[in-house]
Coordinates of C-alpha atoms in Angstrom, one line a residue:
Chain A
M1295 CA -28.4 20.3 2.9
K1296 CA -25.8 22.4 4.6
I1297 CA -22.3 21.0 4.6
L1298 CA -19.2 22.3 6.4
V1299 CA -15.8 21.5 5.0
T1300 CA -12.3 22.4 6.0
A1301 CA -9.3 23.7 4.1
K1302 CA -6.0 23.6 6.1
R1303 CA -3.1 25.5 4.6
T1304 CA -0.3 23.0 4.2
P1305 CA 2.9 22.9 2.1
D1306 CA 2.4 21.5 -1.4
P1307 CA 3.1 17.8 -1.1
Y1308 CA 5.4 18.0 -4.3
S1309 CA 7.6 20.6 -2.7
K1310 CA 10.9 19.8 -1.1
I1311 CA 10.8 20.4 2.6
K1312 CA 13.8 21.9 4.4
L1313 CA 14.1 22.3 8.1
K1314 CA 15.2 25.5 9.8
P1315 CA 18.7 25.1 11.1
D1316 CA 17.5 25.5 14.7
G1317 CA 14.9 22.8 14.3
S1318 CA 12.1 25.2 15.3
G1319 CA 10.1 24.4 12.2
I1320 CA 10.3 24.1 8.4
D1321 CA 11.8 26.7 6.1
T1322 CA 8.8 28.1 4.4
S1323 CA 10.8 30.6 2.2
N1324 CA 10.6 28.6 -1.1
I1325 CA 7.5 26.6 -0.4
K1326 CA 4.2 26.8 -2.2
F1327 CA 1.2 26.4 0.0
V1328 CA -2.0 24.6 -1.1
I1329 CA -5.1 23.1 0.5
N1330 CA -4.3 19.9 2.4
S1331 CA -4.8 17.1 -0.1
F1332 CA -7.3 15.2 2.1
D1333 CA -9.2 18.5 2.7
E1334 CA -9.5 19.0 -1.1
I1335 CA -11.2 15.6 -1.3
A1336 CA -13.5 16.6 1.5
I1337 CA -14.3 19.8 -0.4
E1338 CA -15.0 17.9 -3.5
E1339 CA -17.3 15.4 -1.7
G1340 CA -19.2 18.4 -0.2
L1341 CA -19.7 20.0 -3.6
R1342 CA -20.9 16.7 -5.1
K1343 CA -23.4 16.3 -2.4
K1344 CA -24.6 19.9 -2.8
E1345 CA -24.9 19.3 -6.5
K1346 CA -27.1 16.3 -5.8
F1347 CA -29.2 17.5 -2.9
G1348 CA -29.0 21.3 -3.2
G1349 CA -28.0 23.5 -0.2
E1350 CA -24.7 25.2 0.7
V1351 CA -21.1 24.3 1.2
V1352 CA -19.3 26.4 3.9
V1353 CA -15.6 26.2 4.0
V1354 CA -13.5 26.9 7.2
S1355 CA -9.8 27.5 7.4
I1356 CA -8.0 28.2 10.7
G1357 CA -4.6 30.0 10.7
T1358 CA -3.1 33.3 9.6
Q1359 CA -4.5 35.7 7.0
E1360 CA -2.7 33.8 4.3
C1361 CA -5.2 31.1 4.5
V1362 CA -7.5 33.4 2.6
E1363 CA -5.7 31.9 -0.5
Q1364 CA -6.9 28.4 0.4
I1365 CA -10.4 29.6 1.1
R1366 CA -10.6 31.4 -2.2
T1367 CA -9.4 28.2 -4.0
A1368 CA -12.2 26.3 -2.3
L1369 CA -14.7 29.1 -3.3
A1370 CA -13.4 28.9 -6.9
M1371 CA -14.0 25.0 -6.9
G1372 CA -17.5 25.9 -6.0
A1373 CA -18.0 26.4 -2.2
D1374 CA -20.5 29.1 -1.4
R1375 CA -18.8 31.0 1.4
G1376 CA -15.8 31.0 3.6
I1377 CA -14.9 31.5 7.2
L1378 CA -11.4 32.3 8.2
V1379 CA -10.6 31.9 11.9
D1380 CA -7.6 34.2 12.3
T1381 CA -5.2 32.8 14.9
G1382 CA -2.7 35.6 14.5
G1383 CA -0.1 32.8 14.0
R1384 CA -0.4 31.1 17.5
Y1385 CA 0.3 27.5 17.8
L1386 CA -2.9 25.2 18.0
D1387 CA -2.8 21.5 18.8
Q1388 CA -5.5 19.2 17.5
L1389 CA -7.7 19.6 20.5
G1390 CA -7.6 23.4 20.0
V1391 CA -8.6 23.1 16.3
A1392 CA -11.4 20.7 17.1
K1393 CA -12.8 23.1 19.8
I1394 CA -12.7 26.0 17.3
L1395 CA -14.5 23.8 14.7
A1396 CA -17.1 22.7 17.3
R1397 CA -17.7 26.4 18.1
I1398 CA -18.3 27.2 14.3
V1399 CA -20.5 24.2 14.0
E1400 CA -22.6 25.5 16.9
D1401 CA -23.2 28.7 15.0
E1402 CA -23.6 27.3 11.5
K1403 CA -25.6 24.2 12.4
P1404 CA -24.5 22.1 9.3
D1405 CA -26.1 18.7 8.5
L1406 CA -22.8 17.2 7.8
V1407 CA -19.1 18.1 8.4
I1408 CA -16.5 16.6 6.1
L1409 CA -12.8 16.9 6.9
G1410 CA -9.8 15.4 5.4
K1411 CA -8.7 12.4 7.5
Q1412 CA -5.4 14.0 8.3
A1413 CA -3.2 17.0 7.2
I1414 CA -0.3 16.1 5.1
D1415 CA 1.9 18.3 7.3
D1416 CA 1.7 16.8 10.8
D1417 CA -0.3 13.8 9.8
A1418 CA -1.9 13.8 13.2
N1419 CA -5.3 12.3 12.2
Q1420 CA -7.2 13.4 15.2
V1421 CA -9.4 16.4 14.5
S1422 CA -12.4 14.7 13.0
Q1423 CA -12.5 12.2 15.9
I1424 CA -12.2 14.8 18.6
L1425 CA -14.7 17.1 16.8
A1426 CA -17.3 14.3 16.7
E1427 CA -16.7 13.7 20.4
L1428 CA -17.0 17.4 21.4
L1429 CA -20.2 17.6 19.4
G1430 CA -21.6 14.3 20.5
W1431 CA -22.2 13.5 16.9
P1432 CA -21.7 10.1 15.1
Q1433 CA -18.5 9.8 13.1
A1434 CA -17.3 7.8 10.1
T1435 CA -13.6 8.2 9.5
F1436 CA -11.5 7.2 6.4
A1437 CA -14.5 7.4 4.0
S1438 CA -14.0 5.9 0.6
K1439 CA -17.7 6.2 -0.4
V1440 CA -20.5 8.3 1.0
D1441 CA -24.1 7.7 0.2
I1442 CA -26.8 10.0 1.7
D1443 CA -30.4 9.3 2.3
L1444 CA -32.1 12.6 3.1
N1445 CA -35.4 11.1 3.9
S1446 CA -34.1 8.9 6.7
K1447 CA -31.4 11.4 7.5
K1448 CA -28.7 8.8 7.3
A1449 CA -25.4 8.4 5.7
V1450 CA -23.9 5.1 4.6
V1451 CA -20.2 5.3 4.5
E1452 CA -17.7 2.7 3.2
R1453 CA -14.2 2.7 4.9
E1454 CA -11.3 0.8 3.6
V1455 CA -9.9 -1.3 6.4
D1456 CA -7.2 -3.9 6.3
G1457 CA -9.5 -6.9 5.8
G1458 CA -11.7 -5.2 3.1
I1459 CA -14.5 -2.6 3.1
E1460 CA -16.4 -1.9 6.2
V1461 CA -19.9 -0.2 5.8
D1462 CA -21.1 2.0 8.5
E1463 CA -24.4 3.8 8.8
V1464 CA -24.5 7.1 10.7
S1465 CA -27.4 9.3 11.4
L1466 CA -27.2 13.0 10.5
P1467 CA -25.8 15.3 11.6
A1468 CA -22.4 13.6 11.6
V1469 CA -18.7 14.0 11.1
I1470 CA -17.1 12.3 8.1
S1471 CA -13.3 12.3 7.3
A1472 CA -12.2 11.7 3.7
D1473 CA -9.7 9.1 2.6
L1474 CA -7.7 9.2 -0.6
R1475 CA -10.0 7.2 -2.8
L1476 CA -13.2 9.0 -2.0
N1477 CA -13.1 11.0 -5.1
Q1478 CA -10.8 12.9 -7.6
P1479 CA -11.1 16.6 -6.7
R1480 CA -12.0 19.0 -9.5
Y1481 CA -9.7 21.9 -10.3
A1482 CA -10.8 25.5 -10.1
S1483 CA -12.0 26.5 -13.6
L1484 CA -11.6 30.1 -14.8
P1485 CA -15.4 30.9 -14.4
G1486 CA -15.1 29.4 -10.8
I1487 CA -12.2 31.7 -10.1
M1488 CA -14.1 34.8 -11.4
K1489 CA -17.3 33.7 -9.3
A1490 CA -15.1 33.3 -6.2
R1491 CA -14.6 37.1 -6.3
Q1492 CA -18.2 37.8 -5.3
K1493 CA -18.5 35.1 -2.6
P1494 CA -18.6 36.1 1.0
L1495 CA -15.6 35.4 3.2
K1496 CA -16.0 36.2 6.9
T1497 CA -13.0 36.6 9.2
V1498 CA -13.4 35.7 12.9
K1499 CA -10.7 36.6 15.4
I1500 CA -9.8 33.6 17.5
E1501 CA -10.2 35.7 20.7
D1502 CA -13.8 36.5 19.8
L1503 CA -14.8 32.8 19.8
K1504 CA -14.1 32.6 23.6
V1505 CA -12.7 29.1 23.4
D1506 CA -9.9 27.8 25.5
V1507 CA -7.2 26.7 22.9
S1508 CA -4.2 26.6 25.2
P1509 CA -2.4 23.7 23.8
S1510 CA -1.8 20.5 25.8
V1511 CA 0.8 19.4 23.2
E1512 CA 4.2 21.2 23.0
V1513 CA 6.3 21.0 20.0
L1514 CA 9.9 20.5 21.0
K1515 CA 11.8 20.1 17.8
F1516 CA 11.7 19.2 14.2
E1517 CA 14.0 16.6 12.9
A1518 CA 14.6 15.2 9.5
P1519 CA 14.3 11.4 9.3
P1520 CA 17.7 9.7 9.4
Q1521 CA 19.4 9.4 6.1
R1522 CA 19.1 6.1 4.5
Q1523 CA 22.2 3.9 4.7
G1524 CA 23.6 2.3 1.6
G1525 CA 22.5 -1.3 1.0
K1526 CA 24.6 -4.4 0.5
K1527 CA 25.1 -6.4 -2.6
V1528 CA 24.8 -10.2 -2.3
K1529 CA 26.1 -12.9 -4.7
D1530 CA 23.4 -15.4 -4.8
V1531 CA 20.0 -16.4 -3.1
D1532 CA 21.8 -18.4 -0.4
E1533 CA 23.8 -15.3 0.6
L1534 CA 20.6 -13.3 0.5
I1535 CA 18.8 -15.7 2.9
Q1536 CA 21.7 -15.7 5.2
A1537 CA 21.9 -11.9 5.2
L1538 CA 18.1 -11.7 5.9
K1539 CA 18.4 -14.1 8.8
E1540 CA 21.3 -12.1 10.3
S1541 CA 19.4 -8.9 10.1
K1542 CA 16.4 -10.7 11.7
V1543 CA 14.1 -10.0 8.8
L1544 CA 13.5 -13.7 8.3
P1545 CA 12.3 -15.2 11.7
F1546 CA 13.9 -18.7 11.1
Chain B
M1109 CA 4.2 48.6 -11.1
N1110 CA 3.7 45.0 -9.9
F1111 CA 5.5 42.0 -11.2
G1112 CA 3.9 39.4 -9.0
D1113 CA 0.9 37.1 -9.9
S1114 CA -2.4 38.1 -8.5
Q1115 CA -4.0 35.4 -6.4
E1116 CA -6.3 34.6 -9.3
L1117 CA -3.4 34.1 -11.7
Q1118 CA -1.7 31.9 -9.2
M1119 CA -5.0 29.8 -9.2
V1120 CA -4.8 29.7 -13.0
R1121 CA -1.3 28.2 -12.7
E1122 CA -2.5 25.6 -10.2
T1123 CA -5.4 24.7 -12.5
A1124 CA -2.9 24.1 -15.3
E1125 CA -0.7 22.0 -13.0
K1126 CA -3.9 20.0 -12.0
I1127 CA -4.7 19.4 -15.7
Y1128 CA -1.3 17.9 -16.1
K1129 CA -1.7 15.6 -13.1
K1130 CA -5.1 14.6 -14.4
L1131 CA -3.6 13.6 -17.8
E1132 CA -0.4 12.1 -16.3
G1133 CA -1.9 8.6 -16.3
K1134 CA -2.6 8.9 -20.0
R1135 CA 0.8 10.1 -20.9
H1136 CA 1.9 7.2 -23.0
E1137 CA -1.3 7.1 -24.9
I1138 CA -1.1 10.9 -25.6
F1139 CA 2.5 10.6 -26.6
Q1140 CA 1.7 7.8 -29.2
K1141 CA -1.1 10.0 -30.6
I1142 CA 1.3 13.0 -30.9
K1143 CA 3.8 10.8 -32.8
R1144 CA 1.1 9.7 -35.2
N1145 CA 0.0 13.3 -35.8
E1146 CA -3.3 12.5 -34.3
F1147 CA -5.3 15.3 -32.6
V1148 CA -5.3 14.9 -28.8
Q1149 CA -8.9 15.5 -27.9
E1150 CA -8.2 14.7 -24.2
I1151 CA -6.1 17.8 -24.0
W1152 CA -8.6 19.9 -25.8
D1153 CA -11.4 18.7 -23.4
E1154 CA -9.4 19.6 -20.4
I1155 CA -8.6 23.1 -21.7
A1156 CA -12.3 23.7 -22.4
E1157 CA -13.4 22.3 -19.0
A1158 CA -11.0 24.6 -17.3
G1159 CA -12.6 27.5 -19.0
L1160 CA -9.3 28.5 -20.8
L1161 CA -11.0 29.0 -24.1
G1162 CA -13.3 31.6 -22.7
A1163 CA -10.7 33.8 -21.0
I1164 CA -10.7 36.6 -23.4
I1165 CA -14.5 36.4 -24.0
P1166 CA -16.7 38.7 -22.0
P1167 CA -19.2 37.1 -19.5
Q1168 CA -22.3 38.1 -21.5
Y1169 CA -21.1 35.8 -24.4
G1170 CA -20.2 32.8 -22.1
G1171 CA -16.6 33.7 -21.2
T1172 CA -15.0 35.2 -18.1
G1173 CA -13.2 38.2 -19.5
M1174 CA -10.3 37.3 -17.3
G1175 CA -8.0 38.3 -20.1
L1176 CA -5.1 37.1 -22.4
L1177 CA -2.6 37.3 -19.5
S1178 CA -4.4 34.4 -17.7
T1179 CA -4.5 32.5 -21.1
A1180 CA -0.8 33.1 -21.6
I1181 CA 0.0 31.9 -18.1
A1182 CA -2.1 28.8 -18.6
V1183 CA -0.3 28.0 -22.0
E1184 CA 3.0 28.6 -20.3
E1185 CA 2.2 26.3 -17.4
L1186 CA 0.8 23.5 -19.6
A1187 CA 3.9 23.7 -21.8
K1188 CA 6.2 23.2 -18.8
Y1189 CA 4.9 19.6 -18.8
G1190 CA 5.1 19.4 -22.5
I1191 CA 1.3 19.8 -23.0
G1192 CA 0.1 22.1 -25.8
N1193 CA -2.5 22.5 -28.4
A1194 CA -2.1 24.7 -31.4
L1195 CA -5.8 24.8 -32.1
F1196 CA -6.3 26.3 -28.6
V1197 CA -4.2 29.2 -29.6
L1198 CA -5.7 29.6 -33.0
T1199 CA -9.3 29.5 -31.7
V1200 CA -8.2 32.3 -29.3
V1201 CA -7.0 34.2 -32.3
A1202 CA -10.4 33.9 -34.0
E1203 CA -12.2 34.9 -30.6
S1204 CA -10.0 37.9 -30.4
C1205 CA -11.0 39.0 -33.9
I1206 CA -14.7 38.6 -33.1
V1207 CA -14.5 40.1 -29.7
R1208 CA -12.8 43.2 -30.8
N1209 CA -14.3 43.6 -34.3
G1210 CA -17.4 41.5 -34.6
S1211 CA -21.0 42.5 -34.8
E1212 CA -23.3 41.8 -31.9
E1213 CA -24.9 39.1 -33.9
L1214 CA -21.6 37.5 -34.7
K1215 CA -20.6 37.6 -31.1
K1216 CA -23.8 35.9 -30.0
K1217 CA -23.6 33.3 -32.8
F1218 CA -20.0 32.2 -32.3
L1219 CA -18.4 33.2 -28.8
P1220 CA -20.5 31.0 -26.5
D1221 CA -19.6 27.8 -28.5
M1222 CA -16.0 28.9 -28.8
A1223 CA -15.8 29.6 -25.0
S1224 CA -17.2 26.1 -24.2
G1225 CA -14.8 24.4 -26.7
K1226 CA -17.6 23.2 -29.0
V1227 CA -16.1 25.1 -31.9
K1228 CA -12.4 24.7 -32.9
C1229 CA -11.1 27.2 -35.3
A1230 CA -8.2 27.2 -37.7
L1231 CA -6.6 30.3 -39.3
G1232 CA -6.5 30.8 -43.0
V1233 CA -4.1 33.5 -44.2
T1234 CA -1.2 31.7 -46.0
E1235 CA -1.5 31.0 -49.8
A1236 CA 1.2 29.6 -52.2
D1237 CA 2.1 33.0 -53.3
A1238 CA 1.1 35.0 -50.2
G1239 CA 2.3 34.4 -46.7
T1240 CA 4.2 37.2 -45.1
N1241 CA 3.0 39.4 -47.9
T1242 CA -0.7 39.3 -47.1
F1243 CA -1.6 41.8 -49.6
R1244 CA -1.0 39.4 -52.5
I1245 CA -3.8 37.1 -51.4
K1246 CA -5.7 35.8 -54.3
T1247 CA -8.6 33.9 -52.5
H1248 CA -11.6 36.1 -53.1
A1249 CA -15.1 36.6 -51.8
I1250 CA -17.9 38.1 -54.0
G1251 CA -20.9 39.3 -52.1
K1252 CA -24.4 38.7 -53.5
N1253 CA -27.9 38.0 -52.2
G1254 CA -27.0 38.1 -48.5
R1255 CA -24.0 35.8 -48.9
Y1256 CA -20.5 35.6 -50.1
I1257 CA -19.1 33.2 -52.7
I1258 CA -15.5 32.2 -51.9
N1259 CA -13.0 30.8 -54.4
G1260 CA -9.2 30.2 -53.8
E1261 CA -6.7 28.0 -52.1
K1262 CA -4.9 28.3 -48.7
T1263 CA -2.0 26.3 -47.7
Y1264 CA 0.0 25.3 -44.5
I1265 CA -3.3 25.6 -42.6
T1266 CA -2.7 24.1 -39.2
G1267 CA -5.4 21.7 -37.9
A1268 CA -7.9 22.4 -40.8
D1269 CA -8.6 18.6 -40.7
V1270 CA -9.9 18.8 -37.2
A1271 CA -11.2 22.3 -36.9
D1272 CA -14.9 23.2 -37.3
Y1273 CA -14.4 26.6 -38.6
I1274 CA -11.7 28.6 -40.4
L1275 CA -11.0 32.3 -39.9
L1276 CA -10.4 33.2 -43.5
I1277 CA -8.9 36.3 -45.0
A1278 CA -9.9 36.9 -48.6
R1279 CA -10.0 39.7 -51.2
T1280 CA -13.3 41.5 -51.5
T1281 CA -11.9 44.1 -53.8
P1282 CA -9.2 43.0 -56.4
Y1283 CA -5.7 44.4 -55.9
S1284 CA -5.7 45.8 -59.4
E1285 CA -8.8 48.0 -58.5
V1286 CA -7.3 49.0 -55.3
A1287 CA -4.2 50.2 -57.1
K1288 CA -6.1 51.9 -59.9
K1289 CA -8.2 53.9 -57.4
G1290 CA -5.1 54.8 -55.5
L1291 CA -6.4 53.3 -52.3
P1292 CA -4.0 52.2 -49.5
K1293 CA -2.8 48.6 -50.4
M1294 CA -4.2 47.3 -47.0
F1295 CA -7.6 48.0 -48.4
G1296 CA -9.8 45.4 -50.0
L1297 CA -9.3 42.4 -47.7
S1298 CA -12.1 40.9 -45.5
V1299 CA -12.2 38.4 -42.8
F1300 CA -14.9 35.6 -42.5
M1301 CA -15.8 32.7 -40.3
V1302 CA -16.3 29.8 -42.7
D1303 CA -17.7 26.5 -41.7
L1304 CA -15.2 23.9 -42.8
K1305 CA -18.1 21.4 -43.5
S1306 CA -19.5 23.8 -46.2
K1307 CA -20.0 22.4 -49.7
G1308 CA -17.1 23.1 -52.0
I1309 CA -14.2 22.8 -49.5
K1310 CA -11.5 20.3 -50.0
I1311 CA -8.9 19.6 -47.3
T1312 CA -5.6 17.8 -48.2
K1313 CA -3.1 16.9 -45.5
L1314 CA 0.5 18.1 -46.1
G1315 CA 3.5 16.1 -45.0
T1316 CA 4.8 18.6 -42.5
R1317 CA 6.2 18.3 -39.0
G1318 CA 6.5 20.5 -36.0
I1319 CA 3.0 20.9 -34.6
E1320 CA 2.1 18.5 -31.8
G1321 CA -0.5 16.0 -32.9
M1322 CA -1.6 18.1 -35.8
N1323 CA -1.5 18.3 -39.5
Q1324 CA -0.9 21.2 -41.8
C1325 CA -3.3 21.2 -44.8
T1326 CA -4.1 22.7 -48.1
V1327 CA -7.7 24.0 -48.1
V1328 CA -9.3 24.5 -51.5
F1329 CA -12.5 26.7 -51.7
E1330 CA -14.7 26.2 -54.7
D1331 CA -17.8 28.4 -54.8
V1332 CA -18.2 28.1 -51.1
E1333 CA -21.2 29.9 -49.8
V1334 CA -20.8 31.9 -46.6
P1335 CA -23.8 33.8 -44.8
A1336 CA -23.1 37.6 -45.1
E1337 CA -23.4 37.8 -41.2
N1338 CA -20.2 35.8 -40.9
L1339 CA -18.1 38.8 -42.1
I1340 CA -16.0 40.1 -39.2
G1341 CA -15.9 43.8 -39.1
Q1342 CA -16.3 45.9 -42.2
E1343 CA -15.9 44.7 -45.8
D1344 CA -12.6 45.6 -47.3
Q1345 CA -11.2 46.5 -43.8
G1346 CA -10.1 43.0 -42.9
V1347 CA -6.4 43.8 -42.4
W1348 CA -7.1 45.6 -39.2
V1349 CA -9.3 42.8 -38.0
M1350 CA -6.5 40.4 -38.7
F1351 CA -3.9 42.5 -36.9
N1352 CA -6.1 42.1 -33.7
G1353 CA -5.7 38.4 -34.0
L1354 CA -2.0 38.1 -35.0
N1355 CA -1.0 39.8 -31.7
P1356 CA -2.5 37.2 -29.4
E1357 CA -1.1 34.4 -31.7
R1358 CA 2.4 35.8 -31.3
I1359 CA 1.9 36.4 -27.5
L1360 CA 0.7 32.8 -26.9
A1361 CA 3.2 31.2 -29.1
G1362 CA 5.8 33.1 -26.9
A1363 CA 4.1 31.8 -23.7
G1364 CA 4.2 28.3 -25.0
A1365 CA 7.9 28.6 -25.9
V1366 CA 8.7 29.9 -22.5
G1367 CA 7.0 27.0 -20.9
L1368 CA 8.7 24.4 -23.2
S1369 CA 12.0 25.9 -22.4
E1370 CA 11.4 25.2 -18.8
F1371 CA 10.5 21.6 -19.8
C1372 CA 13.8 21.3 -21.5
L1373 CA 15.6 22.8 -18.5
R1374 CA 14.0 20.5 -16.1
K1375 CA 15.0 17.4 -18.2
A1376 CA 18.6 18.7 -18.7
V1377 CA 19.1 19.8 -15.0
E1378 CA 17.8 16.5 -13.6
Y1379 CA 20.0 14.5 -16.0
A1380 CA 23.1 16.7 -15.3
K1381 CA 22.7 16.1 -11.6
E1382 CA 22.7 12.3 -11.9
R1383 CA 24.9 11.5 -14.8
K1384 CA 28.5 10.6 -14.0
V1385 CA 31.1 10.3 -16.7
F1386 CA 34.5 11.0 -15.1
G1387 CA 34.7 9.9 -11.5
E1388 CA 32.1 10.7 -8.8
K1389 CA 31.2 14.2 -10.0
P1390 CA 27.9 14.5 -11.9
I1391 CA 28.4 16.2 -15.4
G1392 CA 26.3 19.1 -13.9
A1393 CA 29.4 20.2 -12.1
Y1394 CA 31.2 21.1 -15.3
Q1395 CA 30.8 24.7 -16.6
A1396 CA 30.6 23.5 -20.1
I1397 CA 27.3 21.8 -19.1
Q1398 CA 26.0 24.3 -16.4
H1399 CA 26.7 27.6 -18.0
P1400 CA 24.6 27.0 -21.0
L1401 CA 21.8 25.9 -18.9
A1402 CA 22.1 29.0 -16.6
D1403 CA 22.2 31.0 -19.7
V1404 CA 18.9 29.5 -20.8
K1405 CA 17.4 30.2 -17.5
I1406 CA 18.4 33.9 -17.7
R1407 CA 17.0 34.3 -21.2
Q1408 CA 13.9 32.5 -20.2
E1409 CA 13.2 35.0 -17.4
S1410 CA 13.7 38.0 -19.7
T1411 CA 11.5 36.5 -22.4
R1412 CA 8.8 35.6 -19.8
L1413 CA 8.7 39.3 -18.8
V1414 CA 8.1 40.5 -22.2
V1415 CA 5.5 37.8 -22.9
Y1416 CA 3.6 38.9 -19.9
K1417 CA 3.9 42.5 -20.7
S1418 CA 2.6 42.0 -24.2
A1419 CA -0.4 40.1 -22.9
W1420 CA -1.0 42.8 -20.4
A1421 CA -0.8 45.4 -23.2
Y1422 CA -3.5 43.5 -25.1
D1423 CA -5.8 43.3 -22.1
M1424 CA -5.2 47.0 -21.4
E1425 CA -6.1 47.7 -25.1
L1426 CA -3.0 49.9 -25.5
P1427 CA -2.5 51.4 -29.1
P1428 CA -2.2 48.7 -31.7
Q1429 CA 1.3 49.7 -32.7
E1430 CA 2.5 49.3 -29.1
I1431 CA 0.8 45.9 -28.7
M1432 CA 2.3 44.7 -32.0
F1433 CA 5.8 45.8 -31.0
L1434 CA 5.6 43.9 -27.7
A1435 CA 4.0 40.9 -29.3
N1436 CA 6.7 40.8 -31.8
C1437 CA 9.4 41.1 -29.1
A1438 CA 7.8 38.1 -27.3
K1439 CA 7.7 36.0 -30.4
Y1440 CA 11.2 36.9 -31.5
L1441 CA 12.8 36.2 -28.2
S1442 CA 10.9 33.1 -27.5
A1443 CA 11.7 31.5 -30.7
E1444 CA 15.4 32.1 -30.1
L1445 CA 15.1 31.0 -26.5
L1446 CA 13.3 27.6 -27.2
L1447 CA 15.6 26.5 -30.0
Y1448 CA 18.6 27.3 -27.8
A1449 CA 16.9 25.5 -24.8
V1450 CA 16.2 22.3 -26.8
D1451 CA 19.6 22.4 -28.3
R1452 CA 21.4 22.6 -24.9
A1453 CA 19.1 20.0 -23.3
I1454 CA 19.9 17.5 -26.1
Q1455 CA 23.6 18.4 -25.8
T1456 CA 23.4 17.7 -21.9
L1457 CA 21.6 14.4 -22.4
G1458 CA 24.1 13.3 -25.2
G1459 CA 22.8 10.1 -26.8
A1460 CA 19.7 10.0 -24.6
G1461 CA 18.7 13.4 -26.1
F1462 CA 17.8 11.5 -29.3
M1463 CA 15.6 9.1 -27.5
E1464 CA 11.9 9.9 -28.6
D1465 CA 10.7 9.0 -25.2
N1466 CA 12.7 12.0 -23.7
F1467 CA 10.7 14.1 -26.0
L1468 CA 13.6 16.6 -26.8
I1469 CA 14.2 15.4 -30.3
I1470 CA 10.6 15.6 -31.0
L1471 CA 10.4 19.1 -29.6
W1472 CA 13.3 20.2 -31.9
D1473 CA 10.8 20.2 -34.9
S1474 CA 8.3 22.5 -33.0
A1475 CA 11.1 24.8 -31.7
R1476 CA 12.5 25.1 -35.2
L1477 CA 9.1 25.9 -36.5
L1478 CA 8.7 28.8 -34.2
K1479 CA 11.6 30.6 -35.8
T1480 CA 9.5 30.4 -39.1
A1481 CA 5.9 30.7 -37.9
P1482 CA 3.5 32.4 -37.1
V1483 CA 5.8 35.0 -38.6
S1484 CA 9.6 34.7 -39.3
N1485 CA 12.1 36.3 -37.0
E1486 CA 13.6 38.2 -40.0
M1487 CA 10.2 39.8 -40.7
I1488 CA 9.9 40.9 -37.1
L1489 CA 13.3 42.6 -37.5
N1490 CA 12.1 44.2 -40.7
L1491 CA 9.0 45.5 -39.0
T1492 CA 10.8 46.7 -36.0
A1493 CA 13.4 48.6 -38.2
E1494 CA 10.8 50.2 -40.3
H1495 CA 7.9 50.9 -37.9
I1496 CA 9.7 51.4 -34.5
L1497 CA 13.1 52.8 -35.6
G1498 CA 11.7 54.7 -38.6
L1499 CA 14.4 53.2 -40.9
P1500 CA 13.7 52.8 -44.6
R1501 CA 11.8 49.8 -45.6
S1502 CA 14.3 47.2 -46.8
Y1503 CA 12.1 44.9 -48.8

């Protein structure tokens, strides 16, 4: 079974994000970059399915040459080969990213694409859905459990929804997006890191894919969320209820 | 010259960080075990799974050959979160002796199991009358019929109660004979891998403190049989085998101390930013608090450089004298650094510094131990004066 997974380069969720003074983006000077946490879960799921059914895990990253770091980490975790789509630093919106992935899928013809449900930088949560639509494939998003039956070529996917757990069945090939509780990603062991040296990593220039990625979304400005205002101390429960009513938290 | 991490070393750092995150949920449980001097198997298992025990072992014997520098970086990173394991370091010491001096047979016999974490190894050098002065070792091994018979007593042996093997240094030629024949006094010692479950071994725990979750023990050998193939290197030439292992021990002890100093700094800085005593300014605004912490940071960076350089020198197989000098620098500076760092962190936290849950007062024991072991800082000064500066031997 051939599985395609993604590895977006995002700031470490534990790092402190500072904005550039002109609001044009975040200040990346003191920031560590890692694989998007949800993509890491997607990679882990791909590896587990490969370990169970055999086959290959191909990891794709779209961005600058620096994304090689994230691809190498995925290879050290156990993926078999990497593809870097070098954007030369140009801005892509979610449609552009999905179009590029669709193009790669056409070439690679995987049985399954697993992506993180969203990236922890822009939290857009759109690429997997758009990709499924572009490919005309079934999709199961926010997966918390994935079971595959190779004979019937089907995946049974559990999704955590507000009311409980929804179970979907999709035929393969399909697009699945990984939620937080799907698995606990492994770390790259030293033997894995050494093996990654030998694994193939192909770089594709974005121009060579002949895909129209001109963005339909324009980023105007980055703004920090407003500073939290200090709270108010109340004497007793009565005063608390009164205050909640005044601030319209309590409807009656 | 390149001082930056390679991408692979960066990945090793991330792996160490992920080990911490994986263990974070069991933090309380682990802390209680350490307090009870109980071996923390969970930490050992993660270290093994990450392949950290195989870093200096070549691929044909189950390791990666990534090198001591990657091990040092992992030890440092784990220590930043207060995670350490002395048997990890001691097992690497034994590996080093076998990798650089062992026969092909011995390598095949031990290295794969050591790389996978199946075999934990303690280090048996110190005796009641011989620690720093290794030549006075009395434990002896007599070779006959394809095996050695060992008799003697070792003391302050870290982790002997949980280890599977002990890397043992023993006399194979009595000192009197060495003296009589006019041989160099380094002659006559040999190094063995001895199964701690062998008949005739008695282990007694000592009431020492300072090593996380581990006991120091007395190990008595009474007619203990060891297969001749477990001899590392040549008979009577064990001192040179041992020197190969003592360097990584000092280097990794240094790496751990650098990491722990960062653990102290984080605690202290975090506290100093929040704690207010006089008015609205946090105590971190006072020079009396911030200057010592800045001082620790500067000492830490310089110590880290020499730790990395010494690990690099080991990996490059530079001449032994050079590796030993750098390893001694690393150990000396790191012992001074760590004790100072713990002291300043406790001072910053005031009363809270003595709360066990803040871990600083517990760390005090370990930090103090590092000035004494694996080699005392005074002995490092002696060795440096004599062998590096060419001054007369003072002792």
